[in-house]
Coordinates of C-alpha atoms in Angstrom, one line a residue:
Chain A
M1 CA 0.0 0.1 0.0
G2 CA 3.0 2.3 0.9
K3 CA 3.8 2.5 -2.9
I4 CA 0.5 3.2 -4.1
N5 CA 0.3 6.3 -1.5
L6 CA 4.0 7.1 -2.8
K7 CA 2.3 7.4 -6.1
S8 CA -0.3 9.7 -5.4
V9 CA 1.8 11.8 -3.6
Y10 CA 4.0 12.4 -6.9
F11 CA 0.5 13.1 -8.6
W12 CA -0.5 15.6 -6.5
L13 CA 3.1 16.9 -6.3
I14 CA 3.1 17.6 -10.2
V15 CA -0.6 19.0 -9.8
L16 CA 0.7 21.2 -7.5
V17 CA 3.8 22.5 -9.6
F18 CA 1.3 23.4 -12.7
V19 CA -1.0 25.0 -10.3
L20 CA 1.8 27.2 -9.0
F21 CA 3.2 27.7 -12.2
P22 CA 1.4 30.6 -13.9
F23 CA 2.0 32.5 -10.6
V24 CA 5.7 31.9 -10.4
I25 CA 6.6 32.2 -14.1
D26 CA 4.5 35.3 -15.4
S27 CA 4.7 34.4 -19.0
R28 CA 1.5 34.7 -21.1
P29 CA 2.6 32.7 -24.1
M30 CA 3.7 29.7 -21.8
T31 CA 0.3 30.0 -19.9
I32 CA -1.5 29.5 -23.1
L33 CA 0.8 26.8 -24.5
L34 CA 0.3 24.9 -21.4
T35 CA -3.5 25.3 -21.8
Q36 CA -3.4 24.0 -25.1
I37 CA -1.5 21.0 -23.9
F38 CA -4.0 20.3 -21.2
I39 CA -7.0 20.9 -23.7
F40 CA -5.4 18.1 -26.0
A41 CA -4.4 15.7 -23.3
I42 CA -7.9 15.5 -22.4
L43 CA -8.6 14.7 -26.2
A44 CA -5.9 12.5 -26.5
M45 CA -6.9 10.6 -23.0
S46 CA -10.4 10.2 -24.4
Y47 CA -9.1 8.6 -27.8
D48 CA -6.7 6.2 -25.8
I49 CA -9.9 5.0 -24.0
L50 CA -11.1 3.7 -27.3
L51 CA -7.5 2.8 -29.0
G52 CA -5.5 1.8 -26.1
Y53 CA -7.9 0.0 -23.9
T54 CA -10.7 -0.9 -25.8
G55 CA -9.0 -1.9 -29.1
I56 CA -11.2 0.2 -31.2
V57 CA -9.9 2.3 -34.2
S58 CA -12.2 5.3 -34.7
F59 CA -11.3 7.9 -37.5
G60 CA -14.0 10.3 -36.6
H61 CA -13.0 11.2 -33.0
A62 CA -12.8 15.1 -34.3
M63 CA -16.5 15.0 -34.6
F64 CA -17.0 14.6 -31.0
F65 CA -14.6 17.3 -30.5
G66 CA -16.6 19.4 -32.7
F67 CA -19.9 18.8 -31.0
G68 CA -18.3 20.3 -27.9
A69 CA -16.8 23.2 -29.8
Y70 CA -19.6 24.2 -31.8
A71 CA -22.0 23.7 -28.5
T72 CA -20.0 26.2 -26.6
S73 CA -19.4 28.6 -29.3
V74 CA -22.7 28.7 -30.6
M75 CA -24.6 29.3 -27.1
L76 CA -22.0 31.6 -25.8
K77 CA -22.6 33.6 -29.0
N78 CA -26.4 33.5 -29.2
I79 CA -27.4 33.3 -25.8
D80 CA -25.0 35.1 -23.4
S81 CA -21.4 35.0 -22.4
S82 CA -21.8 34.2 -18.9
L83 CA -20.3 31.3 -17.0
T84 CA -23.6 29.6 -16.7
V85 CA -24.3 29.4 -20.2
F86 CA -20.6 28.3 -20.7
F87 CA -21.0 25.4 -18.1
L88 CA -24.4 24.4 -19.8
S89 CA -23.1 24.3 -23.0
I90 CA -20.3 22.0 -21.9
I91 CA -23.4 19.7 -20.9
V92 CA -25.3 20.4 -23.9
G93 CA -22.1 19.1 -26.1
M94 CA -21.5 16.3 -24.1
V95 CA -25.3 15.0 -24.5
I96 CA -25.0 15.3 -28.2
A97 CA -21.7 13.4 -28.1
G98 CA -22.9 10.9 -25.9
I99 CA -26.3 10.3 -27.9
V100 CA -24.3 10.1 -31.3
S101 CA -21.5 7.8 -30.2
F102 CA -24.2 5.8 -28.7
L103 CA -26.0 5.2 -31.7
I104 CA -22.9 5.0 -33.9
G105 CA -21.5 2.2 -31.6
L106 CA -25.0 0.1 -31.4
L107 CA -25.0 0.0 -35.3
T108 CA -21.6 -0.3 -36.1
L109 CA -19.6 -1.9 -33.3
R110 CA -20.9 -5.4 -34.0
L111 CA -19.0 -5.0 -37.3
Q112 CA -15.1 -6.0 -37.5
S113 CA -12.9 -3.0 -36.7
H114 CA -11.9 -1.6 -39.9
F115 CA -15.6 -1.3 -41.1
F116 CA -16.1 0.4 -37.7
A117 CA -13.3 2.9 -38.6
M118 CA -14.6 3.2 -41.9
F119 CA -17.9 3.9 -40.8
T120 CA -16.6 6.5 -38.2
L121 CA -14.6 8.2 -40.9
A122 CA -17.9 8.5 -43.1
V123 CA -20.1 9.9 -40.4
S124 CA -17.6 12.5 -39.4
G125 CA -17.2 13.4 -42.8
L126 CA -21.2 13.7 -43.1
F127 CA -21.0 16.1 -39.6
L128 CA -18.1 18.0 -41.2
V129 CA -20.1 18.8 -44.4
L130 CA -23.2 19.7 -41.9
A131 CA -21.1 22.5 -40.3
E132 CA -19.8 23.7 -43.7
K133 CA -23.4 24.2 -45.0
W134 CA -25.7 25.1 -42.0
R135 CA -24.0 28.9 -42.4
S136 CA -26.5 30.6 -40.6
L137 CA -25.6 28.4 -37.5
T138 CA -21.8 28.1 -38.0
Q139 CA -20.8 30.3 -40.7
G140 CA -18.8 27.2 -42.2
N141 CA -15.4 27.7 -43.1
D142 CA -14.9 31.4 -42.4
G143 CA -16.3 30.5 -38.5
F144 CA -17.1 33.5 -36.1
T145 CA -15.7 34.8 -33.1
F146 CA -17.6 35.1 -29.7
R147 CA -16.8 36.6 -26.3
A148 CA -15.6 34.1 -23.6
P149 CA -17.3 34.4 -20.1
E150 CA -15.9 37.4 -18.2
I151 CA -13.9 35.8 -15.9
F152 CA -11.6 33.9 -18.6
S153 CA -10.4 37.0 -19.9
D154 CA -7.7 36.3 -17.1
R155 CA -5.8 33.7 -18.7
I156 CA -4.6 32.3 -15.6
N157 CA -8.2 31.7 -14.5
F158 CA -8.9 29.8 -17.6
Y159 CA -5.6 28.0 -17.3
L160 CA -6.4 26.8 -13.6
F161 CA -10.0 25.8 -14.8
V162 CA -8.4 24.0 -17.6
L163 CA -6.0 22.2 -15.5
F164 CA -8.9 21.3 -13.2
C165 CA -10.9 19.5 -15.7
L166 CA -7.8 17.7 -17.0
V167 CA -7.2 16.4 -13.1
L168 CA -10.8 15.5 -13.0
V169 CA -10.8 13.7 -16.3
F170 CA -7.6 12.0 -15.6
L171 CA -9.0 10.9 -11.9
L172 CA -12.5 9.5 -13.5
L173 CA -10.9 7.9 -16.6
R174 CA -8.3 6.1 -14.2
L175 CA -11.2 5.1 -11.9
F176 CA -13.2 4.1 -15.1
V177 CA -10.2 1.7 -16.6
N178 CA -9.3 0.3 -13.4
S179 CA -12.9 -0.8 -12.4
P180 CA -13.9 -4.1 -13.1
F181 CA -15.5 -2.5 -16.0
G182 CA -12.4 -1.4 -17.5
K183 CA -10.7 -4.6 -17.1
V184 CA -13.1 -6.2 -19.2
L185 CA -12.5 -3.6 -21.8
I186 CA -9.0 -4.4 -21.8
A187 CA -9.9 -8.3 -22.0
V188 CA -11.9 -7.0 -25.1
K189 CA -9.1 -5.6 -26.7
E190 CA -6.9 -8.7 -26.1
N191 CA -9.4 -11.5 -27.3
E192 CA -12.8 -10.6 -28.1
T193 CA -14.0 -14.2 -28.5
R194 CA -12.7 -15.5 -25.1
T195 CA -14.4 -12.3 -23.3
K196 CA -17.5 -13.4 -24.9
A197 CA -16.8 -17.1 -23.8
L198 CA -16.7 -15.7 -20.3
G199 CA -20.1 -14.5 -20.6
Y200 CA -19.4 -11.1 -21.4
K201 CA -21.7 -9.1 -23.8
T202 CA -18.9 -7.2 -25.4
I203 CA -20.9 -5.2 -27.7
Y204 CA -22.1 -3.2 -24.4
Y205 CA -18.9 -2.6 -23.4
K206 CA -17.6 -1.2 -26.6
V207 CA -20.5 1.0 -26.9
V208 CA -20.2 2.2 -23.2
S209 CA -16.5 2.8 -23.9
S210 CA -17.2 4.8 -27.1
V211 CA -19.7 6.9 -25.3
V212 CA -17.2 7.8 -22.5
A213 CA -14.5 8.7 -25.3
G214 CA -17.1 10.7 -26.9
V215 CA -18.0 12.8 -24.1
A216 CA -14.9 13.4 -22.7
A217 CA -13.6 14.5 -26.4
S218 CA -16.4 17.2 -26.5
L219 CA -15.3 18.5 -23.2
A220 CA -11.9 19.1 -24.9
G221 CA -13.7 20.9 -27.7
S222 CA -15.6 23.0 -25.6
L223 CA -12.5 23.9 -23.6
Y224 CA -10.4 24.6 -27.2
V225 CA -12.9 27.3 -28.8
V226 CA -13.0 29.2 -25.2
S227 CA -9.2 29.2 -25.5
L228 CA -9.3 30.8 -28.9
R229 CA -12.5 32.7 -28.6
F230 CA -13.0 31.3 -32.4
V231 CA -14.5 28.5 -34.1
N232 CA -14.6 27.0 -37.5
T233 CA -15.3 23.9 -39.2
S234 CA -11.1 22.8 -39.0
M235 CA -12.4 21.8 -35.5
M236 CA -14.2 19.0 -36.9
A237 CA -11.5 18.0 -39.6
I238 CA -9.6 15.0 -39.6
D239 CA -6.6 16.5 -38.6
V240 CA -7.8 16.9 -35.1
T241 CA -8.5 12.9 -35.2
L242 CA -5.0 12.4 -36.5
N243 CA -3.3 14.7 -33.9
A244 CA -5.1 12.8 -31.3
L245 CA -3.9 9.5 -32.6
L246 CA -0.7 10.9 -32.8
M247 CA -0.3 11.9 -29.4
T248 CA -1.6 8.9 -28.1
I249 CA 0.8 6.8 -30.1
I250 CA 4.0 8.9 -29.5
G251 CA 2.9 9.1 -25.7
G252 CA 1.9 5.5 -25.2
V253 CA -1.2 3.6 -26.1
G254 CA -2.8 1.9 -23.2
T255 CA -1.8 4.2 -20.7
L256 CA -3.6 7.4 -19.4
V257 CA -0.1 9.3 -18.6
G258 CA 1.0 8.6 -22.2
P259 CA -1.5 10.7 -24.0
I260 CA -0.5 13.5 -21.6
V261 CA 3.1 13.2 -22.3
G262 CA 2.3 12.9 -26.4
A263 CA 0.1 15.9 -26.2
A264 CA 2.9 17.8 -24.4
I265 CA 5.6 16.6 -27.0
I266 CA 3.3 17.4 -29.9
E267 CA 2.3 21.0 -28.7
L268 CA 6.0 21.6 -27.7
A269 CA 7.2 20.6 -30.9
K270 CA 4.6 22.3 -33.1
H271 CA 5.1 25.8 -31.0
N272 CA 9.1 25.6 -31.4
L273 CA 9.0 24.2 -35.1
S274 CA 7.2 27.5 -35.9
I275 CA 9.5 29.6 -34.1
L276 CA 12.4 27.8 -36.0
A277 CA 10.1 28.5 -39.2
K278 CA 10.7 32.1 -38.9
T279 CA 14.5 31.7 -40.0
Y280 CA 14.3 28.3 -41.5
P281 CA 11.3 28.1 -44.2
I282 CA 11.4 24.5 -44.5
F283 CA 10.0 24.2 -40.9
E284 CA 6.7 25.8 -41.8
R285 CA 6.0 22.4 -43.4
W286 CA 6.2 21.0 -39.9
I287 CA 3.5 18.0 -40.8
I288 CA 6.7 16.5 -42.9
F289 CA 8.5 16.4 -39.6
F290 CA 5.3 14.9 -37.7
G291 CA 5.2 12.2 -40.3
I292 CA 8.7 11.3 -39.8
I293 CA 8.4 11.1 -36.0
Y294 CA 5.2 9.1 -36.6
I295 CA 7.1 6.6 -38.6
L296 CA 10.0 6.5 -36.3
A297 CA 7.7 6.0 -33.4
V298 CA 5.9 3.0 -34.6
I299 CA 9.2 1.3 -35.8
F300 CA 11.3 1.8 -32.6
F301 CA 8.9 3.0 -29.7
P302 CA 5.6 1.0 -30.7
K303 CA 5.0 1.4 -27.0
G304 CA 5.3 5.0 -26.9
V305 CA 7.4 7.3 -24.5
V306 CA 5.6 6.3 -21.3
G307 CA 5.0 2.4 -22.6
T308 CA 8.6 2.1 -23.1
L309 CA 9.8 3.5 -19.8
K310 CA 7.1 1.3 -17.9
E311 CA 8.5 -1.8 -19.9
K312 CA 12.2 -1.0 -18.8
W313 CA 11.2 -0.1 -15.5
E314 CA 9.1 -3.2 -14.8
G315 CA 12.1 -5.2 -16.6
R316 CA 14.8 -3.8 -14.4
K317 CA 12.3 -4.7 -10.9
M318 CA 12.0 -8.2 -12.6
V319 CA 15.7 -8.5 -12.8
R320 CA 16.4 -7.3 -9.5
Q321 CA 13.8 -9.8 -7.9
Q322 CA 15.4 -12.7 -9.7
A323 CA 18.7 -11.4 -8.5
M324 CA 17.1 -11.6 -5.0
K325 CA 16.1 -14.9 -5.1
Q326 CA 19.1 -16.4 -6.8
K327 CA 20.9 -14.8 -3.7
E328 CA 18.1 -16.5 -1.3
D329 CA 18.7 -19.8 -3.1
A330 CA 22.4 -19.3 -2.8
A331 CA 22.1 -18.9 0.9
Chain B
M1 CA -34.0 -38.4 -14.6
E2 CA -33.8 -35.5 -17.2
P3 CA -30.7 -35.2 -18.9
V4 CA -28.7 -32.0 -18.9
I5 CA -27.8 -31.8 -22.1
K6 CA -29.7 -33.5 -24.9
T7 CA -28.9 -33.3 -28.7
D8 CA -31.7 -34.2 -31.3
N9 CA -30.7 -34.8 -34.7
L10 CA -27.8 -32.3 -34.5
T11 CA -26.5 -31.5 -37.9
I12 CA -24.3 -29.1 -39.5
R13 CA -23.3 -28.7 -43.2
F14 CA -20.5 -26.6 -44.6
G15 CA -21.6 -26.5 -48.3
G16 CA -21.7 -30.0 -49.4
Q17 CA -19.8 -31.2 -46.4
I18 CA -21.9 -32.8 -43.5
A19 CA -19.6 -32.1 -40.5
V20 CA -22.2 -33.4 -37.7
D21 CA -24.6 -35.7 -39.1
H22 CA -27.9 -36.2 -37.1
V23 CA -26.2 -36.8 -33.8
S24 CA -28.8 -37.6 -30.9
C25 CA -27.3 -38.2 -27.4
E26 CA -28.2 -37.4 -23.9
I27 CA -26.0 -36.7 -21.2
P28 CA -27.1 -37.2 -17.4
E29 CA -26.2 -34.9 -14.8
K30 CA -22.8 -35.2 -12.8
H31 CA -21.9 -37.8 -15.8
F32 CA -18.3 -37.6 -17.2
K33 CA -18.5 -38.5 -21.4
S34 CA -15.5 -38.6 -23.4
I35 CA -16.0 -37.9 -27.0
I36 CA -13.4 -39.9 -29.3
G37 CA -13.0 -40.2 -33.0
P38 CA -10.4 -39.8 -35.7
N39 CA -9.1 -36.6 -37.0
G40 CA -12.0 -34.7 -38.9
A41 CA -14.6 -36.7 -37.4
G42 CA -16.7 -33.7 -36.2
K43 CA -15.8 -33.6 -32.3
T44 CA -14.8 -30.1 -32.1
T45 CA -17.7 -28.9 -34.6
F46 CA -20.1 -30.9 -32.4
F47 CA -18.6 -28.9 -29.1
N48 CA -19.2 -25.8 -31.3
L49 CA -22.6 -26.6 -31.4
L50 CA -23.2 -27.5 -28.0
S51 CA -21.3 -24.1 -26.9
G52 CA -23.1 -22.0 -29.5
E53 CA -20.2 -21.1 -31.6
L54 CA -22.0 -22.6 -34.5
K55 CA -25.7 -22.7 -35.2
P56 CA -27.1 -26.2 -36.5
T57 CA -28.4 -26.5 -40.0
E58 CA -30.9 -29.1 -38.4
G59 CA -31.9 -30.4 -35.1
E60 CA -31.8 -29.0 -31.5
V61 CA -30.1 -28.8 -28.4
Y62 CA -31.5 -29.0 -25.0
L63 CA -30.1 -27.5 -21.8
K64 CA -31.9 -29.1 -18.9
G65 CA -35.0 -29.4 -20.9
E66 CA -34.8 -26.1 -22.2
R67 CA -34.1 -25.5 -26.1
I68 CA -31.3 -23.5 -26.3
T69 CA -30.7 -23.7 -30.1
H70 CA -31.1 -20.3 -30.9
L71 CA -29.0 -18.9 -27.8
S72 CA -25.9 -17.3 -28.4
S73 CA -22.4 -18.4 -26.9
I74 CA -22.7 -15.7 -24.4
E75 CA -26.0 -16.8 -23.2
R76 CA -25.1 -20.5 -23.1
A77 CA -22.0 -19.6 -20.9
R78 CA -24.2 -17.5 -18.5
K79 CA -26.5 -20.6 -18.3
G80 CA -23.7 -22.8 -17.0
L81 CA -22.1 -24.2 -20.4
G82 CA -18.4 -23.5 -19.8
R83 CA -15.8 -24.6 -22.5
S84 CA -12.0 -24.8 -23.1
F85 CA -10.6 -24.4 -26.4
Q86 CA -8.6 -26.9 -28.2
I87 CA -6.5 -23.9 -29.7
T88 CA -5.1 -22.2 -26.5
N89 CA -7.5 -19.2 -26.2
V90 CA -6.1 -16.8 -23.3
F91 CA -5.7 -13.2 -22.8
P92 CA -2.0 -13.0 -24.1
N93 CA -1.1 -9.9 -22.6
L94 CA -2.7 -10.0 -19.4
T95 CA -1.3 -11.7 -16.3
V96 CA -2.2 -15.2 -15.2
L97 CA -4.1 -13.8 -12.4
E98 CA -5.9 -11.3 -14.3
N99 CA -7.0 -14.1 -16.8
V100 CA -8.7 -16.0 -13.8
R101 CA -9.9 -12.9 -12.1
L102 CA -11.8 -12.0 -15.2
A103 CA -13.6 -15.3 -15.6
I104 CA -14.6 -15.1 -11.7
Q105 CA -15.8 -11.5 -12.0
S106 CA -18.2 -12.7 -14.9
R107 CA -19.3 -15.3 -12.7
E108 CA -19.9 -12.9 -9.8
K109 CA -22.1 -10.9 -12.4
I110 CA -20.2 -7.8 -11.9
Y111 CA -20.4 -6.9 -15.4
F112 CA -21.1 -2.9 -15.3
Q113 CA -19.5 -1.5 -12.2
M114 CA -17.2 1.4 -13.2
L115 CA -17.2 3.5 -10.3
R116 CA -14.8 1.3 -8.1
Y117 CA -11.4 0.2 -8.3
F118 CA -11.1 -3.6 -9.2
T119 CA -8.6 -4.0 -6.1
S120 CA -11.6 -3.3 -3.8
Y121 CA -13.1 -6.4 -5.0
K122 CA -10.4 -8.6 -2.6
H123 CA -12.3 -11.8 -2.6
L124 CA -12.2 -12.3 -6.5
I125 CA -8.4 -11.9 -6.2
E126 CA -8.1 -14.5 -3.2
E127 CA -10.4 -16.7 -5.4
A128 CA -8.2 -16.7 -8.2
E129 CA -5.1 -17.5 -6.4
H130 CA -6.9 -20.2 -4.8
I131 CA -8.1 -21.8 -8.3
L132 CA -4.4 -21.3 -9.5
E133 CA -3.3 -23.3 -6.7
Q134 CA -5.6 -26.1 -7.7
V135 CA -4.2 -26.4 -11.3
L136 CA -0.6 -26.0 -9.9
L137 CA 0.2 -22.4 -11.5
I138 CA 0.1 -20.4 -8.4
D139 CA 4.1 -19.4 -8.7
K140 CA 3.4 -18.4 -12.3
K141 CA 0.4 -15.9 -11.2
D142 CA 2.3 -12.7 -11.9
A143 CA 3.6 -13.9 -15.3
I144 CA 2.2 -12.4 -18.6
A145 CA 0.3 -15.4 -20.3
S146 CA 1.9 -15.1 -23.5
Q147 CA 5.2 -16.2 -21.9
L148 CA 3.9 -19.4 -20.4
T149 CA 4.7 -22.8 -21.9
H150 CA 2.0 -24.9 -23.9
G151 CA 1.3 -27.1 -20.9
E152 CA 1.0 -24.0 -18.5
K153 CA -1.4 -22.2 -20.8
R154 CA -3.6 -25.3 -21.0
K155 CA -3.6 -25.2 -17.2
L156 CA -4.5 -21.8 -17.3
E157 CA -7.3 -22.3 -19.7
I158 CA -8.9 -25.1 -17.4
A159 CA -8.5 -22.8 -14.3
M160 CA -10.5 -20.2 -16.3
L161 CA -12.9 -22.6 -16.9
L162 CA -12.8 -23.7 -13.1
A163 CA -13.2 -20.0 -12.0
L164 CA -16.2 -19.8 -14.3
D165 CA -17.8 -22.6 -12.0
S166 CA -20.0 -23.7 -14.8
E167 CA -22.3 -26.7 -14.0
I168 CA -20.9 -28.3 -17.3
L169 CA -17.3 -28.3 -18.6
L170 CA -16.8 -28.9 -22.3
L171 CA -13.0 -29.9 -22.4
D172 CA -11.9 -29.7 -26.0
E173 CA -8.6 -32.0 -25.8
P174 CA -7.0 -30.7 -22.7
T175 CA -4.0 -32.3 -23.4
A176 CA -3.4 -31.4 -26.9
G177 CA 0.3 -30.6 -27.6
M178 CA 1.5 -31.1 -24.1
S179 CA 4.7 -32.9 -23.1
L180 CA 4.7 -36.2 -21.7
E181 CA 5.3 -35.2 -18.4
E182 CA 2.6 -32.8 -18.3
V183 CA -0.1 -34.9 -19.3
P184 CA -0.4 -36.8 -16.1
I185 CA -0.6 -33.2 -14.3
I186 CA -3.6 -32.1 -16.5
L187 CA -5.4 -35.4 -16.1
D188 CA -4.8 -35.2 -12.3
V189 CA -6.7 -31.9 -12.5
I190 CA -9.6 -33.4 -14.4
R191 CA -9.6 -36.4 -12.2
N192 CA -10.1 -34.0 -9.1
I193 CA -12.9 -32.0 -10.5
K194 CA -14.5 -35.2 -11.4
E195 CA -14.1 -36.9 -7.9
K196 CA -15.9 -33.5 -6.5
G197 CA -18.8 -34.8 -8.3
E198 CA -20.4 -31.4 -8.9
K199 CA -20.0 -31.2 -12.3
T200 CA -21.0 -32.5 -15.7
I201 CA -17.8 -33.1 -17.9
L202 CA -17.6 -33.5 -21.6
L203 CA -14.2 -34.3 -22.9
I204 CA -12.9 -34.8 -26.4
E205 CA -9.7 -37.1 -26.5
H206 CA -7.9 -38.4 -29.3
K207 CA -5.9 -40.8 -27.3
M208 CA -8.5 -43.1 -26.0
D209 CA -6.2 -45.1 -23.5
L210 CA -6.0 -41.6 -21.4
I211 CA -9.7 -41.3 -20.6
L212 CA -10.7 -45.1 -20.3
D213 CA -10.5 -44.9 -16.7
L214 CA -12.0 -41.5 -16.3
S215 CA -15.1 -41.8 -18.4
D216 CA -18.5 -43.1 -17.1
S217 CA -19.4 -43.5 -20.9
I218 CA -17.7 -42.7 -24.3
M219 CA -19.3 -41.7 -27.6
V220 CA -17.3 -42.5 -30.9
L221 CA -17.8 -39.9 -33.6
F222 CA -16.8 -41.1 -37.4
N223 CA -17.3 -39.0 -40.2
G224 CA -20.1 -36.7 -38.6
Q225 CA -21.9 -39.7 -37.1
L226 CA -22.5 -40.9 -33.8
L227 CA -21.2 -44.5 -34.0
A228 CA -21.5 -45.9 -30.9
D229 CA -22.2 -44.6 -27.6
G230 CA -21.7 -46.7 -24.3
T231 CA -19.6 -47.5 -21.3
P232 CA -16.0 -47.9 -21.9
E233 CA -15.9 -51.6 -21.8
E234 CA -18.8 -51.7 -24.4
I235 CA -16.9 -49.5 -26.6
M236 CA -13.9 -51.6 -26.6
R237 CA -15.6 -54.5 -27.1
N238 CA -17.6 -53.0 -30.0
E239 CA -16.3 -54.1 -33.2
L240 CA -17.8 -51.5 -35.5
V241 CA -15.6 -49.0 -33.4
E242 CA -12.6 -51.1 -33.6
S243 CA -12.5 -51.5 -37.6
A244 CA -13.8 -47.8 -38.3
Y245 CA -11.6 -46.1 -36.0
L246 CA -9.2 -47.7 -33.8
G247 CA -7.4 -49.9 -36.1
G248 CA -4.3 -52.0 -35.4
M249 CA -2.3 -49.5 -34.0
Y250 CA -4.6 -48.2 -31.4
N251 CA -5.8 -52.0 -30.8
D252 CA -2.2 -52.7 -29.5
D253 CA -2.4 -49.8 -27.1
L254 CA -5.4 -50.9 -25.9
A255 CA -4.5 -54.6 -25.5
G256 CA -1.3 -53.2 -23.5
N257 CA -3.8 -51.1 -20.9
Q258 CA -6.2 -54.0 -20.4

C-alpha cells in the first residue's frame, strides 16, 4: 500500500507544480501553450480509451471534439457569454456527443474493426459537411468569433479551470479503466471471442467505451474554442483525429499518462518548429516532421514514450527480484 | 432423470460437407462423457454446436429440458455451459492472475461496475489465487500469459473454466500438444474435478487410453456420425468402433492397457 500512496503523492505534487506555475513564471505565451497542452491531453486520453483500452480504431473522433466546440461557441454567441451558459454548453455538447456515439456504436460496433473505422470516418465527414453548409448557425469555414465568459479574460483563471478539468478527467478515467468494467475493456482488446466465452456481452462494453470517449472529447472541444474565442469547421476536420492519434501513439497506447505526455511533446514541437520556421522556411512544413516522427515512433517505440519507460522499469524490477531470489537460493 | 444436455438430430453442413450428421445423444447430470474419434470426425464441431459458436443447420440442443439452439454462446455460458478451447485461447498480454480474475468477475455478475477500483474486490483476487493453486500455476500468477509454456497455458485455460464454476464443462482436448510429463498433471486436475462430483463433464480426446478409466461413458464420432455410445467396456468390445476407428495400432495400445 505504501507504494500506491507514494504514487499519489507524486501525482498531487505534479498537480501542485502546475497550479503554482503561472504565479511563479509570469509568461502569457507559456500559460497559453500549457492550456493548449492540457486540452489536447484530455482529447488524447479520450482517444486512448478507444484505441489503447478497448482496441477500437476510430477515425471520427474529431466530430465529438466538434460537437463540444460548436455547442459552446454557438451558445456563448447567441445566448449570453456568462459562466452559466458556458457550463450549460459543455453539458449540451456532452449530451449530443453521448447520443451520437451511442447510436454509432450500437449500429456499427458489431462489425469488424476496420468497418467501424471506415464508418466513423464517413459519419464525421457527414457532420463536417453539415457544419460547412449550415452557414446560418456555423458560418461554415469562415467561422465566427465570440466572447468568452468575463472571468476567463484573465488567462490564468482559464488555465486553472482547464487544469482542473484535466485532473478531474484523468482521475475519472483512471477509475474507469481500473474498475471491473475497465478490466473487461482490456480483455475485449486482448481477445474478444474469449471475453464472450466468459459470458460478457462485449458489444455493450464497446458502446459504453465509445460513449465515454465521445463525451470526454466533447469537453476538450468546448475548452478549446474558449481558449481561441473562435470556431470554424477545422475543429471537425480529420486533422484533429490524426493529432489525437499521434499524441496517443507517441505518448504510449494503453496508459493514461501516455497521451498527456504525447500531447505535451506534439504541442511543444509544433510551437518550437513554428519559431524555427521564421529563420528556416522548411519548418513551415512541420507536418513533414510529424510524419517522420510518427514513422520512427511506430518502428522503434511501438509502445510510446511512457509505455517503453514502463517496460524498462518493470524489466529492471524483474531482474532485481530474480537476483534477490538467486541470492536467497544460494544462501 | 432429465438429461442435462440433450441433442436431437443435431446436424451442420458446410456447403456439401456434413460435419455433424444427425447426432442424438443424452448426457445425464454429473456424468463424465468422453467423445473420441479420428481427426475430422466432427468432435470439435459438435462442441461448437453445444457451446453456441456454431448454429446447426438442423436439429436441436436442449439444456435441462430447455431448448437453447437459438441462444448465443454468451447466453449459454451464462446458463452454465463452460468450454475450453483446443487451440489455446487466453488473454495473451494479461497476467495469469488477471485471466482467472476476469472469469470470476463474470461469474459474480460484476458486469457494469465502473465506479470502483477492481482491487476493492479482494475476494475475487483471493479466489483466483486459490484456483491457480489447484491447477499448480500459483507461482506463475504474475507472469504474462503469452510467456507461459504450452502446458501452462492449457492449465490456465482449465483454471479459467473452473473459475466460471459452470455446471457443465466442455473440455476440448485439454492435453493437446502437451509434453508427456505434463499430461498426467492435467489428467490429475481433471480427475480432481470429477471426484468432487459437482459437474457434468464432456471431454474430447484423441488418445483413447488416457480417458478409459476416467469416463463414465464414451461416444464415438466418425465422419460426423454417432458410431457408438456406451460404457468404456462396451466401446472397447464394439467391433464397429474397432474396425472404423481404432485400427491395428490403437488396438495394440488398448491391449497393453487391459
